[in-house]
């Protein structure tokens, strides 16, 4: 009997309806009746009791009683199980799928797509995982047989971007890719005084950090300069990216006067190598965020706000006298928290205090 082929029957279409139900009990009764007519036993496979921030009601997820897999035990005994991995669930309707597709093309985040579906139908039981899955299907259809990186190259070429890439030795594996829009090249050569550089993580399945370079106009407006994916965040990888950036300057002696970054030692070293005449400064916003997180780890709740305020005052000190006074106040407040004050002094103040700047 175990070798008999399994026969799969898709009954999903039978559960698609535009009917509105007044109560949850009516929905359950209708689903079970349709299941009986199609010889499918429908059960509540998941009950979500979470109340959404926007006042969403509880959710019921229906599935086949044969869904999932039987969990074997180590006892050696055999037990009967109805579970055979049946994939049936109440899924997105055709109209909902189209709505997800339309919003995906407009780059709407999945959680906002879910809110939109629920705004259209307050009784909608769609889960965020269903939105992600259908969004993935749409992206695969758009990409076709190409891999994600091949599709990225196609989009870059179709949009007319200037780009460089390099591969690992004797392979087709892409190590880095750098791209910039032609209009950004023009803006870069006009407004090259200040550049801001930072990395964003968890943007792709390859886990490569997305490196972003932003410029600033004379009217204090920002514009995207260039982007790059790097296989790692070592100095040599940053040097390759910055060398490509350097090639974009029309005048060979032109370079950014100020480069503002978060405290990335590898990037700081690369800037010294590629742009030795540029002043490398550190953004106070990221410094304060990092120090604040460290404060929460080491300091009791009652003193966190006080110490955080004192730290801010130290960072904004205008001269050596004021700096010494405020540092002394911070040290007095942290007399019982040597780990925190040592971190602040060794990581930030001693090596980089003169680089602090606010946007």
Coordinates of C-alpha atoms in Angstrom, one line a residue:
X1 CA 0.0 0.0 0.0
X2 CA 2.9 2.4 0.7
X3 CA 4.0 2.3 -2.9
X4 CA 0.7 3.3 -4.4
X5 CA 0.8 6.7 -6.2
X6 CA -0.9 9.6 -4.5
X7 CA -3.8 11.3 -6.3
X8 CA -3.9 15.1 -5.8
X9 CA -7.1 17.0 -6.3
X10 CA -7.1 20.8 -6.2
X11 CA -10.4 22.0 -4.6
X12 CA -9.2 25.6 -4.0
X13 CA -11.6 27.2 -6.5
X14 CA -14.6 25.8 -4.6
X15 CA -13.8 28.0 -1.6
X16 CA -13.6 31.3 -3.6
X17 CA -16.6 33.5 -2.9
X18 CA -17.7 37.1 -2.9
X19 CA -20.3 36.4 -0.3
X20 CA -20.3 38.6 2.9
X21 CA -20.8 36.9 6.2
X22 CA -22.3 38.5 9.3
X23 CA -20.5 36.5 11.9
X24 CA -17.5 34.2 12.3
X25 CA -19.8 31.3 12.9
X26 CA -21.4 31.8 9.5
X27 CA -18.0 31.7 7.8
X28 CA -17.0 28.5 9.6
X29 CA -20.4 26.9 8.7
X30 CA -20.1 27.8 5.0
X31 CA -16.5 26.6 4.8
X32 CA -17.3 23.3 6.4
X33 CA -20.4 22.8 4.1
X34 CA -18.3 23.4 1.0
X35 CA -15.7 21.0 2.4
X36 CA -18.2 18.3 2.9
X37 CA -19.6 18.8 -0.7
X38 CA -16.0 18.4 -2.0
X39 CA -15.1 15.5 0.4
X40 CA -12.5 17.7 2.2
X41 CA -12.4 18.0 6.0
X42 CA -11.6 21.6 6.8
X43 CA -10.2 22.5 10.2
X44 CA -9.0 25.6 11.9
X45 CA -5.3 25.2 11.3
X46 CA -4.3 28.4 13.0
X47 CA -5.9 30.8 15.4
X48 CA -4.3 34.3 15.7
X49 CA -5.4 36.1 18.8
X50 CA -3.1 39.1 18.2
X51 CA -4.9 42.4 18.1
X52 CA -3.4 44.6 15.4
X53 CA -2.3 48.1 16.3
X54 CA -4.9 49.5 14.0
X55 CA -7.7 47.6 15.7
X56 CA -7.8 44.4 13.6
X57 CA -9.9 41.6 15.0
X58 CA -8.8 38.0 15.7
X59 CA -8.0 35.8 12.6
X60 CA -8.8 32.2 11.7
X61 CA -6.7 30.3 9.2
X62 CA -8.4 27.2 7.6
X63 CA -6.6 24.2 6.2
X64 CA -7.1 20.6 5.3
X65 CA -7.0 18.1 8.2
X66 CA -4.4 16.1 6.3
X67 CA -2.1 19.1 6.0
X68 CA 1.4 19.1 7.6
X69 CA 3.6 16.2 8.3
X70 CA 3.4 13.4 10.9
X71 CA 5.9 13.8 13.7
X72 CA 7.8 10.6 14.4
X73 CA 8.9 9.7 17.9
X74 CA 11.9 8.0 19.3
X75 CA 9.9 5.3 21.1
X76 CA 10.0 2.9 18.2
X77 CA 6.2 2.5 18.1
X78 CA 4.2 3.2 15.0
X79 CA 1.0 5.2 15.0
X80 CA -1.5 5.9 12.4
X81 CA -1.7 9.5 11.0
X82 CA -4.0 11.2 8.5
X83 CA -1.3 13.8 7.7
X84 CA 0.1 13.5 4.2
X85 CA 1.4 17.1 3.5
X86 CA -1.8 18.4 1.9
X87 CA -1.1 22.0 0.8
X88 CA -4.7 23.2 0.9
X89 CA -5.3 26.5 2.7
X90 CA -7.7 29.4 2.2
X91 CA -5.6 31.5 -0.1
X92 CA -5.6 34.9 -1.8
X93 CA -8.4 35.4 -4.3
X94 CA -7.6 36.5 -7.9
X95 CA -8.6 40.1 -7.1
X96 CA -6.4 40.1 -4.0
X97 CA -3.5 38.7 -6.0
X98 CA -3.9 41.5 -8.6
X99 CA -4.0 44.1 -5.8
X100 CA -0.8 42.7 -4.3
X101 CA 0.8 42.8 -7.8
X102 CA -0.2 46.4 -8.4
X103 CA 1.1 47.6 -5.1
X104 CA 4.3 45.5 -5.5
X105 CA 5.0 47.3 -8.8
X106 CA 4.7 50.6 -6.9
X107 CA 7.3 49.3 -4.3
X108 CA 4.8 49.3 -1.4
X109 CA 6.2 47.4 1.6
X110 CA 4.4 44.0 2.3
X111 CA 3.0 45.2 5.7
X112 CA 1.4 48.2 4.0
X113 CA 0.0 45.8 1.3
X114 CA -1.6 43.7 4.1
X115 CA -3.1 46.9 5.7
X116 CA -4.5 47.8 2.2
X117 CA -6.1 44.4 1.8
X118 CA -7.7 44.7 5.2
X119 CA -8.9 48.2 4.6
X120 CA -10.7 46.9 1.4
X121 CA -12.2 44.0 3.3
X122 CA -12.3 44.2 7.2
X123 CA -13.0 40.4 7.3
X124 CA -9.9 39.6 5.2
X125 CA -7.9 36.8 6.9
X126 CA -4.7 37.1 4.7
X127 CA -1.5 36.7 6.6
X128 CA 1.7 38.6 6.0
X129 CA 3.5 35.4 4.9
X130 CA 0.9 35.0 2.0
X131 CA 1.8 38.5 0.8
X132 CA 5.5 37.8 0.9
X133 CA 5.0 34.5 -1.0
X134 CA 2.9 36.1 -3.7
X135 CA 5.3 39.0 -4.0
X136 CA 8.1 36.5 -4.5
X137 CA 6.1 34.8 -7.2
X138 CA 5.6 38.1 -9.0
X139 CA 9.3 38.9 -8.8
X140 CA 10.2 35.5 -10.2
X141 CA 7.8 36.0 -13.1
X142 CA 9.4 39.4 -13.9
X143 CA 12.9 38.0 -13.6
X144 CA 12.2 34.9 -15.7
X145 CA 15.1 32.4 -15.9
X146 CA 17.7 35.0 -14.9
X147 CA 19.3 35.0 -11.4
X148 CA 18.9 37.9 -9.1
X149 CA 22.3 39.4 -10.0
X150 CA 21.7 38.9 -13.7
X151 CA 18.4 40.7 -13.4
X152 CA 20.1 43.5 -11.6
X153 CA 22.6 43.9 -14.4
X154 CA 19.7 44.0 -16.9
X155 CA 17.9 46.7 -15.0
X156 CA 21.0 48.8 -14.7
X157 CA 21.8 48.4 -18.4
X158 CA 18.2 49.1 -19.5
X159 CA 18.1 52.3 -17.3
X160 CA 21.4 53.5 -18.8
X161 CA 23.4 53.5 -15.6
X162 CA 27.2 53.8 -15.6
X163 CA 28.5 50.7 -13.8
X164 CA 31.5 48.5 -13.1
X165 CA 31.8 45.0 -11.6
X166 CA 34.5 42.5 -10.8
X167 CA 34.4 38.8 -10.4
X168 CA 36.3 36.3 -8.3
X169 CA 39.3 34.8 -9.9
X170 CA 38.6 32.1 -12.5
X171 CA 34.9 32.1 -11.8
X172 CA 31.6 33.8 -12.8
X173 CA 30.8 34.8 -9.2
X174 CA 30.4 38.6 -8.9
X175 CA 32.4 40.1 -6.0
X176 CA 31.4 43.7 -6.3
X177 CA 29.2 45.9 -8.4
X178 CA 29.2 49.7 -8.5
X179 CA 26.5 51.7 -10.4
X180 CA 25.6 55.4 -10.8
X181 CA 23.0 57.3 -12.9
X182 CA 24.4 59.7 -15.5
X183 CA 22.5 62.6 -13.9
X184 CA 24.2 61.8 -10.6
X185 CA 27.6 62.0 -12.4
X186 CA 26.8 65.5 -13.4
X187 CA 25.6 66.5 -9.9
X188 CA 28.7 64.9 -8.4
X189 CA 31.0 67.1 -10.4
X190 CA 29.0 70.2 -9.6
X191 CA 28.5 69.5 -5.9
X192 CA 31.5 67.5 -4.7
X193 CA 32.2 69.4 -1.5
X194 CA 30.4 67.0 0.9
X195 CA 29.7 63.3 0.5
X196 CA 27.9 61.0 3.0
X197 CA 28.7 57.3 3.0
X198 CA 26.9 54.4 4.8
X199 CA 26.0 50.8 4.4
X200 CA 22.6 49.1 4.6
X201 CA 22.2 45.5 5.6
X202 CA 19.7 42.6 4.9
X203 CA 18.7 43.9 1.5
X204 CA 19.4 40.7 -0.5
X205 CA 19.7 37.0 -0.1
X206 CA 23.4 37.0 -0.7
X207 CA 23.8 39.1 2.5
X208 CA 26.1 41.6 0.7
X209 CA 25.9 45.0 2.3
X210 CA 24.5 47.8 0.1
X211 CA 26.9 50.7 0.2
X212 CA 25.3 54.1 -0.5
X213 CA 27.0 57.4 -1.4
X214 CA 24.9 60.6 -1.0
X215 CA 25.8 64.1 -2.1
X216 CA 24.6 67.5 -0.9
X217 CA 23.8 70.6 -3.0
X218 CA 24.5 74.2 -2.2
X219 CA 20.9 74.6 -1.0
X220 CA 21.4 71.7 1.5
X221 CA 19.4 69.2 -0.5
X222 CA 20.7 65.6 -0.7
X223 CA 20.9 63.5 -3.8
X224 CA 21.8 59.9 -4.4
X225 CA 25.3 59.6 -6.0
X226 CA 26.1 55.9 -6.3
X227 CA 25.5 52.4 -4.9
X228 CA 27.6 49.3 -4.6
X229 CA 27.3 45.7 -3.4
X230 CA 30.5 44.4 -1.8
X231 CA 31.4 40.8 -0.8
X232 CA 32.8 42.1 2.5
X233 CA 33.6 45.3 4.3
X234 CA 37.4 45.1 4.3
X235 CA 39.6 48.0 3.3
X236 CA 40.4 46.5 -0.1
X237 CA 36.7 46.3 -1.0
X238 CA 36.1 49.9 0.0
X239 CA 39.2 51.0 -2.0
X240 CA 37.8 49.4 -5.1
X241 CA 34.5 51.2 -4.7
X242 CA 36.1 54.6 -4.0
X243 CA 38.5 54.2 -6.9
X244 CA 35.5 53.8 -9.2
X245 CA 34.0 56.9 -7.6
X246 CA 37.2 58.8 -8.2
X247 CA 37.1 57.9 -11.9
X248 CA 33.9 59.8 -12.3
X249 CA 35.4 63.2 -11.5
X250 CA 36.0 65.2 -14.7
X251 CA 38.9 67.1 -13.3
X252 CA 41.6 64.8 -12.0
X253 CA 42.5 67.0 -9.1
X254 CA 38.8 67.2 -8.0
X255 CA 37.8 65.3 -4.9
X256 CA 35.3 65.7 -2.0
X257 CA 36.5 68.1 0.6
X258 CA 34.5 66.4 3.4
X259 CA 33.4 62.8 3.7
X260 CA 30.9 62.0 6.5
X261 CA 30.6 58.4 7.7
X262 CA 29.8 56.2 10.6
X263 CA 32.8 54.9 12.5
X264 CA 33.9 52.1 10.1
X265 CA 37.6 51.7 10.5
X266 CA 38.0 49.9 7.2
X267 CA 36.2 52.7 5.3
X268 CA 38.2 55.3 7.2
X269 CA 41.4 53.7 6.0
X270 CA 40.2 53.4 2.4
X271 CA 39.3 57.1 2.4
X272 CA 42.9 57.9 3.6
X273 CA 44.3 55.8 0.7
X274 CA 42.0 57.0 -2.2
X275 CA 41.1 60.5 -1.1
X276 CA 44.1 61.6 1.1
X277 CA 43.2 65.3 0.8
X278 CA 39.6 64.8 2.0
X279 CA 38.6 65.5 5.6
X280 CA 36.9 62.4 7.2
X281 CA 34.3 63.3 9.8
X282 CA 31.9 61.1 11.9
X283 CA 28.2 61.6 12.1
X284 CA 26.9 62.5 15.6
X285 CA 23.5 60.9 14.9
X286 CA 25.1 57.4 14.6
X287 CA 27.5 58.0 17.4
X288 CA 24.7 59.0 19.8
X289 CA 22.6 56.0 18.7
X290 CA 25.5 53.6 19.3
X291 CA 26.4 55.1 22.7
X292 CA 22.7 55.2 23.7
X293 CA 22.5 51.4 23.0
X294 CA 25.6 50.7 25.0
X295 CA 24.3 52.9 27.9
X296 CA 21.1 50.7 28.1
X297 CA 23.4 47.6 28.4
X298 CA 25.5 48.9 31.2
X299 CA 23.5 51.5 33.2
X300 CA 20.4 51.1 35.4
X301 CA 17.2 52.6 34.0
X302 CA 17.0 55.5 36.5
X303 CA 20.4 57.0 35.3
X304 CA 20.2 56.3 31.6
X305 CA 18.6 59.6 30.7
X306 CA 21.0 61.6 32.8
X307 CA 24.1 59.9 31.5
X308 CA 22.8 60.1 27.9
X309 CA 22.3 63.9 28.3
X310 CA 25.8 64.3 29.8
X311 CA 27.3 62.3 26.9
X312 CA 25.6 64.6 24.4
X313 CA 27.0 67.7 26.2
X314 CA 30.5 66.2 26.1
X315 CA 30.2 65.6 22.4
X316 CA 29.1 69.2 21.7
X317 CA 31.8 70.8 23.8
X318 CA 33.2 73.8 21.9
X319 CA 36.7 74.1 23.5
X320 CA 39.2 72.1 25.6
X321 CA 38.1 73.7 28.9
X322 CA 34.4 73.0 28.4
X323 CA 35.3 69.5 27.2
X324 CA 37.3 68.8 30.3
X325 CA 34.5 70.0 32.6
X326 CA 31.7 68.0 30.9
X327 CA 33.9 64.8 30.7
X328 CA 34.5 65.1 34.4
X329 CA 30.7 65.4 35.1
X330 CA 30.2 62.3 32.9
X331 CA 32.9 60.3 34.7
X332 CA 31.4 61.3 38.1
X333 CA 27.9 60.1 37.0
X334 CA 29.5 56.8 35.7
X335 CA 31.7 56.1 38.7
X336 CA 29.9 52.7 39.1
X337 CA 29.9 51.9 35.4
X338 CA 33.5 51.6 34.4
X339 CA 32.6 49.4 31.4
X340 CA 30.5 52.1 29.9
X341 CA 32.8 55.1 30.5
X342 CA 35.8 53.1 29.2
X343 CA 33.9 52.2 26.0
X344 CA 33.0 55.9 25.4
X345 CA 36.5 57.1 26.0
X346 CA 38.4 54.3 24.2
X347 CA 36.0 53.9 21.2
X348 CA 34.9 57.5 20.6
X349 CA 36.4 60.3 22.5
X350 CA 40.2 59.6 22.6
X351 CA 40.6 58.6 18.9
X352 CA 37.8 60.5 17.2
X353 CA 36.5 63.4 19.2
X354 CA 37.8 66.0 16.7
X355 CA 35.9 64.2 13.9
X356 CA 32.4 64.6 15.4
X357 CA 30.0 66.6 13.4
X358 CA 26.2 67.0 13.2
X359 CA 24.1 67.3 10.0

